[in-house]
XYZ file of N, CA and C in Angstrom:
549
model
N 107.831 23.382 98.620
C 108.364 24.708 98.837
C 109.671 24.537 99.611
N 110.717 25.255 99.153
C 112.044 25.076 99.718
C 112.641 26.432 100.084
N 113.391 26.461 101.195
C 114.149 27.655 101.565
C 115.472 27.595 100.818
N 115.786 28.668 100.086
C 116.926 28.693 99.166
C 118.268 28.805 99.890
N 118.375 29.749 100.835
C 119.663 29.954 101.502
C 119.467 30.488 102.908
N 120.564 30.639 103.628
C 120.514 31.142 104.993
C 120.552 30.021 106.008
N 120.190 30.368 107.239
C 120.340 29.385 108.324
C 119.369 28.207 108.219
N 118.310 28.342 107.453
C 117.363 27.239 107.263
C 117.428 26.667 105.846
N 118.526 26.922 105.159
C 118.717 26.484 103.771
C 118.375 24.996 103.604
N 117.595 24.743 102.546
C 117.267 23.363 102.202
C 116.032 22.802 102.888
N 115.490 23.507 103.871
C 114.284 23.010 104.539
C 113.124 23.016 103.550
N 112.350 21.951 103.579
C 111.199 21.791 102.681
C 109.910 21.810 103.495
N 108.875 22.347 102.872
C 107.540 22.346 103.466
C 106.569 21.897 102.387
N 105.734 20.945 102.727
C 104.735 20.450 101.783
C 103.488 21.307 101.868
N 103.148 21.950 100.762
C 101.975 22.805 100.697
C 100.746 21.929 100.494
N 99.719 22.117 101.308
C 98.494 21.329 101.115
C 97.932 21.511 99.702
N 97.476 20.433 99.119
C 96.947 20.466 97.751
C 95.711 21.349 97.618
N 95.021 21.573 98.712
C 93.790 22.371 98.679
C 94.068 23.879 98.567
N 95.331 24.299 98.687
C 95.647 25.725 98.664
C 95.441 26.324 97.284
N 94.886 27.542 97.288
C 94.674 28.274 96.037
C 95.909 29.077 95.647
N 96.761 29.390 96.618
C 97.931 30.236 96.360
C 98.946 29.507 95.497
N 99.627 30.295 94.635
C 100.725 29.747 93.857
C 102.003 30.346 94.430
N 102.842 29.506 95.051
C 104.072 30.057 95.616
C 105.018 30.510 94.505
N 105.810 31.528 94.804
C 106.844 31.952 93.871
C 107.745 30.747 93.636
N 108.018 30.425 92.386
C 108.833 29.241 92.086
C 110.222 29.388 92.693
N 110.841 28.264 93.027
C 112.202 28.306 93.565
C 113.149 29.004 92.599
N 112.977 28.746 91.296
C 113.828 29.363 90.275
C 113.703 30.888 90.310
N 112.477 31.387 90.304
C 112.252 32.836 90.322
C 112.717 33.438 91.644
N 112.419 32.758 92.738
C 112.797 33.262 94.061
C 114.319 33.346 94.188
N 115.014 32.311 93.765
C 116.476 32.314 93.850
C 117.072 33.441 93.000
N 116.545 33.624 91.808
C 117.070 34.668 90.922
C 116.803 36.075 91.442
N 115.604 36.342 91.936
C 115.319 37.703 92.421
C 116.134 37.992 93.680
N 116.326 37.014 94.536
C 117.143 37.255 95.724
C 118.615 37.458 95.352
N 119.081 36.805 94.300
C 120.443 37.070 93.824
C 120.583 38.518 93.365
N 119.580 39.034 92.673
C 119.584 40.432 92.237
C 119.551 41.360 93.449
N 118.753 41.016 94.441
C 118.566 41.885 95.602
C 119.826 42.054 96.443
N 120.784 41.152 96.325
C 122.009 41.294 97.110
C 122.751 42.586 96.781
N 122.534 43.150 95.600
C 123.168 44.429 95.272
C 122.424 45.623 95.857
N 121.224 45.407 96.384
C 120.398 46.487 96.915
C 120.269 46.497 98.430
N 120.347 45.331 99.059
C 120.024 45.262 100.491
C 120.767 44.117 101.172
N 121.138 44.373 102.425
C 121.680 43.342 103.305
C 120.531 42.927 104.219
N 120.090 41.704 104.108
C 118.928 41.251 104.870
C 119.229 41.029 106.356
N 120.494 40.854 106.691
C 120.856 40.577 108.080
C 120.458 41.751 108.979
N 119.518 41.511 109.873
C 119.035 42.540 110.790
C 117.961 43.455 110.224
N 117.574 43.264 108.980
C 116.581 44.125 108.335
C 115.174 43.831 108.857
N 114.303 44.837 108.736
C 112.881 44.637 109.012
C 112.176 44.476 107.670
N 111.273 43.515 107.605
C 110.642 43.191 106.324
C 109.139 43.026 106.471
N 108.459 43.282 105.362
C 107.011 43.132 105.269
C 106.708 42.271 104.053
N 105.981 41.174 104.262
C 105.588 40.275 103.184
C 104.068 40.365 103.034
N 103.626 40.999 101.942
C 102.206 41.217 101.696
C 101.643 40.150 100.766
N 100.434 39.714 101.024
C 99.809 38.614 100.277
C 100.725 37.393 100.402
N 101.010 37.001 101.615
C 102.033 35.993 101.905
C 101.754 34.617 101.330
N 100.500 34.288 101.099
C 100.169 33.003 100.469
C 100.656 31.820 101.269
N 101.672 31.135 100.764
C 102.215 29.955 101.435
C 103.281 30.309 102.464
N 103.727 31.553 102.465
C 104.781 31.967 103.397
C 106.183 31.746 102.875
N 106.315 31.387 101.622
C 107.627 31.102 101.037
C 108.611 32.262 101.204
N 108.161 33.477 100.933
C 109.045 34.642 101.033
C 109.322 34.957 102.508
N 108.317 34.857 103.355
C 108.504 35.081 104.790
C 109.587 34.162 105.333
N 109.513 32.879 104.996
C 110.493 31.913 105.487
C 111.888 32.207 104.937
N 111.949 32.620 103.685
C 113.233 32.975 103.076
C 113.846 34.178 103.791
N 113.033 35.179 104.096
C 113.526 36.370 104.782
C 114.007 36.036 106.194
N 113.271 35.191 106.882
C 113.681 34.735 108.210
C 115.023 34.008 108.125
N 115.147 33.120 107.160
C 116.376 32.353 106.986
C 117.574 33.239 106.663
N 117.331 34.333 105.950
C 118.410 35.243 105.550
C 118.783 36.243 106.640
N 118.152 36.160 107.802
C 118.594 36.950 108.940
C 117.811 38.201 109.254
N 116.652 38.397 108.659
C 115.844 39.568 109.005
C 115.498 39.518 110.498
N 115.575 40.659 111.145
C 115.269 40.707 112.576
C 113.769 40.663 112.840
N 112.990 41.168 111.875
C 111.535 41.121 111.996
C 110.934 40.960 110.610
N 109.969 40.064 110.501
C 109.216 39.884 109.264
C 107.735 39.883 109.643
N 107.005 40.837 109.098
C 105.557 40.841 109.270
C 104.962 40.238 108.003
N 104.205 39.179 108.192
C 103.617 38.411 107.095
C 102.112 38.640 107.116
N 101.574 39.260 106.073
C 100.148 39.595 106.036
C 99.440 38.705 105.015
N 98.508 37.904 105.511
C 97.742 36.984 104.668
C 96.310 36.934 105.181
N 95.366 37.088 104.278
C 93.945 37.140 104.641
C 93.319 35.751 104.832
N 93.725 34.790 104.019
C 93.116 33.460 104.052
C 93.464 32.724 105.356
N 92.440 32.218 106.023
C 92.622 31.553 107.312
C 93.557 30.353 107.233
N 93.351 29.488 106.244
C 94.163 28.276 106.143
C 95.608 28.597 105.788
N 95.812 29.572 104.925
C 97.174 29.964 104.560
C 97.882 30.581 105.761
N 97.165 31.427 106.485
C 97.743 32.045 107.689
C 98.156 30.969 108.689
N 97.310 30.003 108.907
C 97.612 28.901 109.825
C 98.847 28.129 109.353
N 98.942 27.861 108.062
C 100.092 27.144 107.505
C 101.387 27.935 107.734
N 101.350 29.239 107.463
C 102.531 30.088 107.672
C 102.954 30.041 109.139
N 101.986 30.176 110.030
C 102.273 30.148 111.465
C 102.919 28.824 111.861
N 102.412 27.724 111.334
C 102.980 26.406 111.651
C 104.403 26.265 111.110
N 104.640 26.733 109.889
C 105.986 26.644 109.303
C 106.988 27.466 110.103
N 106.611 28.689 110.433
C 107.490 29.559 111.209
C 107.769 28.939 112.568
N 106.741 28.432 113.199
C 106.902 27.824 114.518
C 107.822 26.615 114.467
N 107.709 25.809 113.433
C 108.564 24.628 113.336
C 110.032 25.004 113.172
N 110.296 26.161 112.554
C 111.680 26.615 112.389
C 112.235 27.285 113.637
N 111.422 28.130 114.250
C 111.949 29.028 115.274
C 111.759 28.588 116.711
N 110.725 27.823 116.982
C 110.400 27.551 118.376
C 110.013 26.105 118.641
N 110.234 25.254 117.708
C 109.856 23.870 117.913
C 108.373 23.680 118.149
N 107.544 24.557 117.559
C 106.109 24.378 117.656
C 105.380 25.429 118.457
N 106.110 26.301 119.171
C 105.440 27.363 119.924
C 104.984 28.468 118.981
N 104.180 29.380 119.508
C 103.746 30.536 118.716
C 104.951 31.428 118.418
N 105.021 32.035 117.234
C 106.128 32.937 116.913
C 106.141 34.147 117.847
N 107.343 34.607 118.182
C 107.493 35.784 119.043
C 107.333 37.049 118.227
N 106.936 38.134 118.884
C 106.751 39.418 118.212
C 108.064 39.996 117.703
N 109.218 39.577 118.272
C 110.492 40.131 117.832
C 111.079 39.386 116.638
N 110.374 38.411 116.106
C 110.839 37.658 114.947
C 109.854 37.770 113.808
N 109.129 36.701 113.565
C 108.118 36.710 112.520
C 106.752 36.936 113.157
N 106.003 37.836 112.543
C 104.658 38.127 113.020
C 103.685 37.799 111.892
N 103.070 36.609 111.926
C 102.074 36.284 110.909
C 100.732 36.926 111.267
N 100.277 37.844 110.432
C 99.004 38.517 110.670
C 97.950 37.994 109.708
N 96.800 37.687 110.233
C 95.667 37.354 109.371
C 94.886 38.647 109.187
N 95.076 39.272 108.022
C 94.490 40.591 107.802
C 94.355 40.877 106.316
N 93.491 41.826 106.011
C 93.346 42.342 104.663
C 94.523 43.276 104.387
N 95.240 43.052 103.310
C 96.429 43.847 102.997
C 96.094 45.331 102.860
N 95.007 45.671 102.197
C 94.679 47.081 101.967
C 94.352 47.805 103.275
N 93.654 47.141 104.169
C 93.404 47.737 105.487
C 94.702 47.877 106.265
N 95.544 46.857 106.182
C 96.834 46.908 106.876
C 97.667 48.088 106.378
N 97.760 48.251 105.052
C 98.569 49.332 104.486
C 98.103 50.703 104.965
N 96.810 50.871 105.090
C 96.261 52.174 105.506
C 96.451 52.442 106.993
N 96.634 51.390 107.796
C 96.738 51.584 109.244
C 98.150 51.373 109.797
N 99.058 50.870 109.008
C 100.416 50.585 109.474
C 101.209 51.888 109.633
N 101.926 51.996 110.741
C 102.736 53.189 111.000
C 104.220 52.856 111.118
N 104.586 51.660 110.732
C 105.977 51.226 110.791
C 106.615 51.374 109.413
N 107.920 51.608 109.394
C 108.658 51.623 108.129
C 109.526 50.375 108.063
N 109.791 49.919 106.827
C 110.504 48.675 106.618
C 111.704 48.883 105.700
N 112.709 48.035 105.912
C 113.878 48.033 105.026
C 113.549 47.338 103.712
N 112.644 46.372 103.792
C 112.304 45.563 102.618
C 110.817 45.228 102.653
N 110.171 45.408 101.509
C 108.765 45.027 101.358
C 108.648 44.153 100.114
N 107.925 43.056 100.247
C 107.654 42.159 99.127
C 106.147 42.005 99.036
N 105.600 42.160 97.842
C 104.159 41.968 97.636
C 103.939 41.038 96.454
N 103.129 40.021 96.673
C 102.795 39.055 95.629
C 101.284 38.841 95.615
N 100.543 39.857 95.133
C 99.083 39.726 95.105
C 98.638 38.750 94.014
N 97.402 38.273 94.098
C 96.872 37.481 92.981
C 96.977 38.321 91.699
N 97.476 37.727 90.641
C 97.717 38.470 89.399
C 96.439 39.089 88.837
N 95.279 38.496 89.126
C 94.008 39.004 88.602
C 93.349 40.034 89.524
N 93.999 40.373 90.615
C 93.433 41.327 91.566
C 93.196 42.678 90.904
N 91.970 43.158 90.975
C 91.596 44.418 90.327
C 92.427 45.601 90.841
N 92.725 45.618 92.131
C 93.458 46.727 92.746
C 94.973 46.609 92.629
N 95.449 45.587 91.947
C 96.889 45.340 91.849
C 97.687 46.585 91.452
N 97.290 47.358 90.441
C 98.094 48.522 90.038
C 98.214 49.615 91.107
N 97.341 49.596 92.112
C 97.358 50.624 93.152
C 98.393 50.363 94.246
N 98.864 49.144 94.347
C 99.698 48.743 95.482
C 100.993 49.548 95.593
N 101.775 49.740 94.518
C 102.997 50.544 94.692
C 102.715 51.945 95.225
N 101.678 52.595 94.722
C 101.348 53.937 95.208
C 100.983 53.917 96.692
N 100.250 52.907 97.124
C 99.874 52.818 98.543
C 101.104 52.673 99.435
N 102.066 51.881 98.994
C 103.305 51.691 99.768
C 103.988 53.041 99.985
N 104.112 53.818 98.910
C 104.830 55.092 99.004
C 103.992 56.208 99.627
N 102.700 56.229 99.368
C 101.824 57.232 99.988
C 101.813 57.116 101.509
N 101.842 55.889 102.001
C 101.809 55.659 103.444
C 103.205 55.593 104.051
N 104.225 55.873 103.241
C 105.624 55.947 103.686
C 106.040 54.710 104.485
N 105.735 53.546 103.935
C 106.055 52.297 104.622
C 107.483 51.832 104.379
N 108.132 52.393 103.383
C 109.494 51.998 103.036
C 110.466 53.029 103.596
N 111.492 52.554 104.266
C 112.535 53.464 104.757
C 113.207 54.128 103.553
N 113.835 55.289 103.763
C 114.448 56.015 102.633
C 115.423 55.185 101.791
N 116.150 54.260 102.410
C 117.075 53.415 101.652
C 116.517 52.011 101.425
N 115.214 51.846 101.674
C 114.581 50.539 101.566
C 114.290 50.120 100.132
N 113.922 48.855 99.993
C 113.644 48.248 98.692
C 112.268 47.585 98.735
N 111.497 47.813 97.672
C 110.179 47.197 97.523
C 110.196 46.347 96.261
N 109.855 45.068 96.398
C 109.766 44.151 95.256
C 108.303 43.768 95.080
N 107.840 43.933 93.848
C 106.447 43.677 93.512
C 106.392 42.574 92.465
N 105.779 41.446 92.831
C 105.604 40.344 91.883
C 104.247 40.503 91.212
N 104.249 40.367 89.885
C 103.007 40.576 89.135
C 103.072 39.829 87.808
N 101.953 39.771 87.144
C 101.873 39.112 85.843
C 102.358 40.027 84.730
N 102.366 39.493 83.524
C 102.885 40.225 82.353
C 101.988 41.373 81.902
N 100.756 41.414 82.387
C 99.808 42.437 81.944
C 100.043 43.808 82.565
N 100.984 43.900 83.484
C 101.235 45.173 84.164
C 102.685 45.597 83.972
N 102.861 46.892 83.803
C 104.195 47.470 83.682
C 104.277 48.692 84.590
N 105.368 48.795 85.312
C 105.526 49.900 86.252
C 106.768 50.732 85.937
N 107.264 50.623 84.723
C 108.471 51.333 84.314
C 108.375 52.848 84.391
N 107.167 53.387 84.363
C 106.983 54.836 84.429
C 106.780 55.341 85.860
N 106.697 54.435 86.816
C 106.477 54.833 88.213
C 107.694 55.607 88.715
N 107.470 56.652 89.476
C 108.562 57.521 89.917
C 109.593 56.812 90.799
N 109.217 55.699 91.434
C 110.139 54.966 92.299
C 110.703 53.705 91.630
N 110.421 53.526 90.346
C 110.888 52.353 89.592
C 112.409 52.303 89.561
N 112.959 51.100 89.761
C 114.406 50.887 89.658
C 114.718 49.934 88.512
N 114.091 48.757 88.534
C 114.302 47.808 87.448
C 113.218 46.737 87.435
N 113.143 46.042 86.308
C 112.173 44.967 86.099
C 112.944 43.701 85.752
N 112.533 42.593 86.327
C 113.119 41.292 86.012
C 111.989 40.320 85.706
N 112.238 39.434 84.740
C 111.249 38.423 84.390
C 111.920 37.061 84.372
N 111.284 36.103 85.037
C 111.762 34.719 85.079
C 110.583 33.836 84.698
N 110.558 33.389 83.450
C 109.416 32.637 82.951
C 108.198 33.540 82.931
N 107.126 33.116 83.576
C 105.899 33.923 83.613
C 105.839 34.842 84.832
N 106.898 34.851 85.625
C 106.933 35.656 86.842
C 107.661 36.962 86.564
N 107.026 38.076 86.900
C 107.602 39.408 86.734
C 107.818 40.044 88.094
N 108.993 40.642 88.257
C 109.298 41.370 89.480
C 109.653 42.796 89.087
N 109.082 43.769 89.777
C 109.491 45.153 89.623
C 110.079 45.594 90.950
N 111.250 46.207 90.860
C 111.953 46.693 92.039
C 111.788 48.201 92.117
N 111.413 48.662 93.305
C 111.209 50.097 93.563
C 112.114 50.518 94.724
N 112.472 51.795 94.730
C 113.200 52.394 95.864
C 112.628 53.763 96.107
């Protein structure tokens, strides 16, 4: 796993082979972030990374200058890995500070229902086979988690289409990876 650009550009992290998560490929990640430059300036932005998995997007957002990134991951080992990666970048091994990256070990659906903060940028990469996957965009907007000028990127498989959603902006596909952008 590699950080594409920003102050930590080129840093690599070896994902343990035992992990079930599939990180967003570098190719797909680089392309979607290139598209996002027309929608958002990450410098100083607040961000939410849902279903963080390996933390690839969290680390990319940190590197691109986000002032706060909340990373929500339920799996204990993945959460620990994200915390270690963030710590190695930001504090030389200390626990991440609340004013930077906040790795939370939590259920995304419970988090969405209880969160009262709004974000400039939200990224969600749930397991493609997740039964509740189609509900996620509605939950983001129902709970008003996105600031009025904010951007929500949803990574999903080919079996789902969100082109009819009232907040739909555009769809991008890179190989088997699909991204839908909402505002």
